Amino acid sequence: MRRFHSYTVESYLAYLKKMKLTRKITDIHLHHTWKPTKKTYFLASNKERVIYGMWRYHTKTLKWRDIGQHVSVSPDGLIWDGRDVNLMPASISGHNKNAFAIEMIGNFDQDHEKLEGTQLETVKKLIKGLFEIFHTEQLIFHREYSNKTCPGTSLNKLKFLEEIENHIKILGDAVATKEQMKQYLLTINPSPKIDCTPDEMVTYYLQEGEIEGIRGDIAFAQALLETGFFKFGGLVLPEQNNYAGLGATNTTKKGRAASFVSPQIGVRAHIQHLKGYASKASLNSPIVDPRYTILVASELLGSCIYVTDLNGKWAVPGNGYGEKILKIFEKIIAIPVKEDTVNIQNEMILEENRRLKEENMRIQDKIKKYEELLNTIKRQIDNFS
């Protein structure tokens, strides 16, 4: 049996850096498998067999010399090796000479599966690492040279490239899950100094972020940076429920920065202040951020589209401030996602039950027709006799 090996994105890139390359690679080709799907992968008891299945299809049915892609990125964020990197991939006809081919396991056409969470972050890290190793910035979606939708109609190339280059927008939907955020916090600080449970804190950030259209996971990463993972110890005291250093400057005395009556209101103030930097749109909740009017007066509303735009504005001088937030965010998103296999299995059972019911109805219809035919034949026999 052809064997395949899995890597973390970091270990794969380290392996690739040590490899002796015998061909020039200038193009990174991106595909989705369509089949196998993410669901297929998660339900497989032996994940390697999923990769092996692709190899069998490529070599036995399509008659290729090996599996087509150099790597496959699975939904759990692993990198599975494939074709020898020093060999051209079977990727995009007529464009394979200087290509490195990536397959993302899943069907990422609109209204099907989503490229998200650990898998998305792994793909972005992988591509960014390949850009550095191969000294290129040429990312090619399969559909650019074919009439296929690959790597999925739900993917916008421009947005994808922005995210690869750490141009992460402050506005938008959270990518990290509640469990990833909570688990990362407790890994660093098992006893956070907050007047609520870690689960409640994470929930506040996701809920308040959704209300204002702010990425709650990014705001939470910023809170971890500002509070030292809720250990505090700086100018802000834990009982102030101030998780963003609002009102804390070099001249502020300890404990004299902004205070809020509850953790949720403190989170709301943080989210509102972040929205003030990211957008000129009005707030959706009553203002609780005491510094929001300062942003208005300073004409700073909407001045920070990306997280790295906070450098020198939220924090002064703020060199690398946004990058520090993104590093924390990357570690949050690297926490493995536990897929709800039971729910997936239940969905498949329900789907199978529906199929069986439909098949049973078809069989019943056939039986009824045969019974009618038999009765007709019996009547004809009776009449004949």
XYZ file of C-alpha atoms in Angstrom:
385
model
C 0.000 0.000 0.000
C 1.253 3.469 -0.901
C 1.865 5.287 2.399
C 1.249 8.945 3.229
C 2.480 10.984 6.176
C 0.921 13.922 8.001
C 2.657 17.040 9.300
C 1.783 20.202 11.134
C 2.168 23.189 8.850
C 5.254 24.267 10.801
C 6.940 20.872 10.555
C 6.117 20.543 6.850
C 7.589 23.947 6.020
C 10.705 23.067 8.066
C 10.991 19.801 6.117
C 10.597 21.643 2.814
C 13.309 24.175 3.694
C 15.806 21.333 4.115
C 14.848 19.667 0.844
C 17.138 19.976 -2.145
C 15.036 21.390 -4.968
C 15.910 20.346 -8.511
C 13.305 22.428 -10.332
C 12.151 26.041 -10.244
C 8.796 26.659 -8.558
C 7.075 29.976 -9.234
C 3.351 29.180 -9.066
C 1.240 27.931 -6.157
C -1.875 26.152 -7.462
C -4.872 25.922 -5.139
C -7.623 23.286 -5.478
C -10.446 21.769 -3.471
C -11.088 18.047 -3.719
C -14.906 18.361 -4.095
C -14.771 14.663 -3.244
C -13.725 13.496 -0.683
C -15.641 16.002 1.422
C -14.833 17.282 4.897
C -17.565 15.014 6.244
C -15.969 11.982 4.580
C -12.633 12.815 6.171
C -14.005 13.367 9.674
C -15.970 10.116 9.639
C -13.001 8.060 8.424
C -11.493 5.994 11.232
C -8.216 5.875 9.301
C -7.503 9.338 7.868
C -4.601 8.105 5.737
C -7.045 5.901 3.818
C -8.774 9.059 2.559
C -5.519 10.225 0.953
C -4.873 6.702 -0.294
C -8.304 6.715 -1.936
C -7.337 9.812 -3.931
C -4.086 8.126 -4.937
C -5.980 5.062 -6.188
C -8.335 7.221 -8.238
C -5.476 9.244 -9.726
C -3.278 6.246 -10.554
C -5.793 3.478 -11.353
C -8.615 5.441 -12.997
C -6.856 8.503 -14.418
C -3.607 6.553 -15.049
C -1.342 9.230 -13.554
C 2.108 8.253 -12.305
C 1.264 9.260 -8.707
C -1.247 11.262 -6.722
C -1.718 14.579 -8.513
C -1.020 17.084 -5.739
C 2.107 17.741 -3.711
C 0.126 18.165 -0.480
C -3.412 17.828 0.824
C -4.705 20.034 3.644
C -7.246 18.192 5.778
C -10.079 19.735 7.837
C -8.184 19.070 11.079
C -5.326 21.301 9.889
C -2.836 18.576 8.965
C -0.623 18.625 5.877
C -0.568 15.262 4.092
C 2.337 14.689 1.719
C 1.756 13.543 -1.839
C 3.698 13.704 -5.094
C 7.448 14.345 -4.930
C 7.950 18.129 -4.827
C 10.681 17.814 -7.464
C 8.145 16.391 -9.913
C 5.567 18.471 -11.790
C 2.055 18.041 -10.388
C -0.984 16.874 -12.316
C -2.658 20.158 -11.472
C -3.728 22.532 -14.279
C -3.258 21.320 -17.830
C -0.633 23.358 -19.656
C 0.503 25.206 -16.503
C 2.264 22.544 -14.428
C 5.940 23.078 -15.250
C 6.797 25.438 -12.372
C 3.860 24.645 -10.111
C 3.345 23.422 -6.552
C -0.145 21.932 -6.133
C -2.282 22.102 -2.983
C -5.555 20.204 -2.527
C -7.876 21.311 0.263
C -10.123 18.458 1.347
C -13.726 19.603 1.024
C -16.325 21.036 -1.324
C -16.070 24.819 -1.003
C -18.629 25.809 -3.591
C -21.276 28.206 -2.261
C -23.912 26.572 -0.020
C -21.820 23.461 0.525
C -18.962 23.123 3.023
C -17.003 26.041 4.471
C -13.266 26.603 4.419
C -12.872 27.835 7.981
C -11.144 27.510 11.313
C -8.018 25.382 11.590
C -8.080 24.279 7.959
C -8.298 27.851 6.666
C -5.516 29.089 8.912
C -3.294 26.133 7.939
C -3.816 26.839 4.237
C -2.935 30.507 4.722
C 0.195 29.680 6.755
C 1.220 27.084 4.191
C 0.867 29.455 1.239
C 2.684 32.246 3.043
C 5.497 29.826 3.899
C 5.684 28.604 0.297
C 5.891 32.213 -0.902
C 8.955 32.682 1.313
C 10.632 29.372 0.412
C 10.081 29.652 -3.347
C 10.544 33.465 -3.463
C 7.236 34.034 -5.225
C 3.845 35.602 -4.600
C 2.041 33.885 -7.460
C -1.106 32.157 -6.191
C -3.316 30.606 -8.881
C -6.867 29.401 -8.379
C -7.636 26.405 -10.617
C -10.673 28.173 -12.105
C -8.432 30.873 -13.603
C -7.339 28.404 -16.297
C -10.399 26.166 -16.604
C -14.188 26.225 -16.644
C -14.312 24.611 -13.189
C -15.297 26.389 -9.966
C -12.232 25.019 -8.119
C -11.118 25.823 -5.400
C -14.742 26.752 -4.672
C -17.113 29.573 -5.510
C -17.191 30.631 -1.852
C -13.530 31.732 -2.042
C -12.645 35.276 -3.058
C -9.040 35.407 -4.257
C -8.405 39.055 -3.406
C -9.703 38.595 0.145
C -7.744 35.365 0.460
C -4.483 37.075 -0.496
C -5.173 39.935 1.925
C -5.532 37.441 4.761
C -2.349 35.602 3.773
C -0.439 38.869 4.003
C -1.883 39.484 7.491
C -4.265 42.106 6.146
C -6.879 40.897 8.586
C -9.898 43.176 8.794
C -11.306 44.210 12.164
C -14.844 44.155 10.801
C -16.375 40.790 9.987
C -17.394 37.457 11.433
C -15.324 35.553 13.977
C -13.339 32.598 12.631
C -12.143 31.069 15.893
C -14.612 28.947 17.813
C -15.721 29.543 21.374
C -13.877 26.414 22.523
C -10.633 27.431 20.795
C -10.700 30.838 22.468
C -11.487 29.455 25.905
C -8.999 26.604 25.690
C -6.152 28.876 24.606
C -6.797 31.265 27.495
C -6.866 28.462 30.060
C -3.711 26.916 28.598
C -1.817 30.149 29.284
C -3.654 31.213 32.443
C -5.767 28.562 34.217
C -6.964 31.157 36.766
C -7.844 34.396 34.955
C -8.666 37.367 37.201
C -12.136 38.043 35.836
C -15.504 38.413 37.548
C -17.150 35.756 35.366
C -16.315 32.341 33.989
C -13.937 32.017 31.014
C -16.858 30.553 29.064
C -18.946 33.656 29.778
C -16.078 35.980 28.858
C -15.592 34.323 25.475
C -19.356 34.368 24.883
C -19.497 38.111 25.616
C -16.795 38.806 23.028
C -18.500 36.739 20.355
C -21.980 38.108 21.059
C -21.012 41.777 21.425
C -18.783 41.489 18.365
C -21.635 40.089 16.316
C -23.920 42.952 17.396
C -21.470 45.584 16.145
C -20.056 43.643 13.176
C -16.651 43.348 14.832
C -14.596 40.154 14.856
C -15.011 38.975 18.427
C -12.069 36.597 18.124
C -9.717 39.447 17.144
C -11.047 41.634 19.985
C -10.515 38.737 22.410
C -6.922 38.316 21.194
C -6.409 42.041 21.795
C -7.833 41.685 25.307
C -5.364 38.876 26.019
C -2.537 41.165 24.912
C -3.794 44.194 26.861
C -4.422 42.304 30.124
C -1.516 39.878 29.981
C -3.964 36.991 29.526
C -6.200 38.400 32.267
C -3.377 38.404 34.801
C -3.400 42.229 34.768
C -0.562 43.696 36.887
C -0.381 47.000 35.001
C -2.298 50.268 35.357
C -5.700 48.565 35.162
C -7.041 46.502 38.057
C -9.087 43.303 37.514
C -12.159 44.724 39.278
C -12.390 47.562 36.726
C -13.643 45.140 34.042
C -11.531 47.071 31.558
C -10.000 44.612 29.108
C -8.681 47.047 26.527
C -6.761 49.566 28.605
C -9.387 52.234 27.915
C -8.291 55.483 29.502
C -4.896 54.104 30.534
C -1.969 56.268 29.397
C 1.574 56.825 30.587
C 0.318 59.561 32.920
C -2.624 57.583 34.314
C -2.299 56.421 37.905
C -2.888 52.775 38.694
C -6.590 52.005 39.011
C -7.700 55.344 37.532
C -8.459 54.173 33.979
C -12.033 53.533 32.844
C -14.163 51.188 34.989
C -17.288 49.249 34.054
C -20.071 47.788 36.176
C -19.802 44.252 34.803
C -17.627 42.084 32.556
C -20.190 42.218 29.758
C -20.306 46.019 29.795
C -16.521 46.071 29.821
C -16.450 43.856 26.753
C -19.127 46.014 25.109
C -17.015 49.142 25.658
C -13.990 47.388 24.153
C -15.972 46.256 21.088
C -17.433 49.757 20.626
C -14.012 51.392 20.826
C -12.624 48.922 18.307
C -15.558 49.595 15.986
C -14.879 53.301 16.285
C -11.411 52.744 14.856
C -12.637 50.329 12.165
C -15.801 52.029 10.915
C -17.654 55.325 10.592
C -20.963 53.512 11.001
C -23.066 54.250 14.071
C -23.013 51.901 17.038
C -25.889 49.446 17.312
C -25.992 49.508 21.133
C -26.155 52.534 23.457
C -22.671 54.003 23.957
C -20.844 52.709 27.040
C -17.331 53.447 25.745
C -16.228 56.681 27.498
C -13.516 57.186 24.865
C -15.738 56.920 21.796
C -16.368 60.676 21.620
C -12.596 61.224 21.591
C -12.347 59.137 18.413
C -15.072 61.293 16.860
C -13.395 64.543 17.886
C -9.986 63.335 16.665
C -11.438 62.289 13.305
C -10.152 58.759 13.874
C -13.449 57.021 13.092
C -12.881 54.410 10.398
C -9.121 55.015 10.281
C -8.127 51.361 10.935
C -9.428 48.871 8.383
C -6.901 46.172 9.242
C -5.611 44.977 12.607
C -2.101 46.218 11.770
C -3.544 49.713 11.179
C -3.897 49.983 14.978
C -0.133 50.472 15.167
C 0.573 54.002 16.342
C -3.133 54.769 16.851
C -4.535 52.473 19.522
C -1.056 52.038 20.960
C 1.639 54.747 20.730
C 4.266 54.353 19.381
C 2.709 50.932 18.849
C 5.417 49.340 16.708
C 4.263 45.783 15.987
C 1.136 46.171 18.137
C -1.251 44.736 15.528
C 1.200 41.970 14.678
C 1.238 40.912 18.348
C -2.552 40.643 18.316
C -2.401 38.520 15.172
C 0.234 36.219 16.668
C -2.080 35.546 19.607
C -4.953 35.018 17.189
C -2.892 32.517 15.176
C -2.236 30.512 18.342
C -5.945 30.550 19.193
C -6.907 29.261 15.778
C -4.199 26.582 15.935
C -6.085 24.852 18.761
C -7.522 21.658 17.177
C -11.235 21.824 16.509
C -13.230 18.909 17.861
C -15.771 18.143 15.191
C -19.166 17.000 16.367
C -18.875 13.559 14.833
C -22.064 12.413 16.557
C -24.080 15.145 14.848
C -22.510 14.332 11.496
C -23.354 10.670 11.967
C -26.913 11.557 12.976
C -27.282 13.661 9.833
C -26.094 10.761 7.725
C -28.476 8.356 9.497
C -31.400 10.737 8.903
C -30.390 11.111 5.277
C -30.211 7.325 4.907
C -33.618 6.951 6.579
C -35.132 9.430 4.110
C -33.595 7.515 1.241
C -34.930 4.203 2.555
C -38.417 5.678 3.037
C -38.420 6.954 -0.546
C -37.208 3.575 -1.790
C -39.885 1.835 0.276
C -42.580 4.062 -1.252
C -41.322 3.223 -4.749
C -41.408 -0.486 -3.924
C -44.929 -0.154 -2.486
C -46.060 1.567 -5.679
C -44.593 -1.255 -7.741
C -46.289 -3.885 -5.558
C -49.608 -2.070 -5.963
C -49.220 -2.006 -9.734
C -48.319 -5.702 -9.810
C -51.341 -6.480 -7.616
C -53.568 -4.546 -9.984
C -52.042 -6.376 -12.946
C -52.510 -9.733 -11.211
C -56.158 -8.943 -10.442
C -56.694 -7.960 -14.064
C -55.186 -11.245 -15.248
C -57.348 -13.200 -12.777
C -60.497 -11.474 -14.046
C -59.523 -12.247 -17.619
C -58.955 -15.895 -16.739
C -62.336 -16.064 -14.991
C -64.054 -14.521 -18.007
C -62.273 -16.891 -20.350
C -63.327 -19.936 -18.358
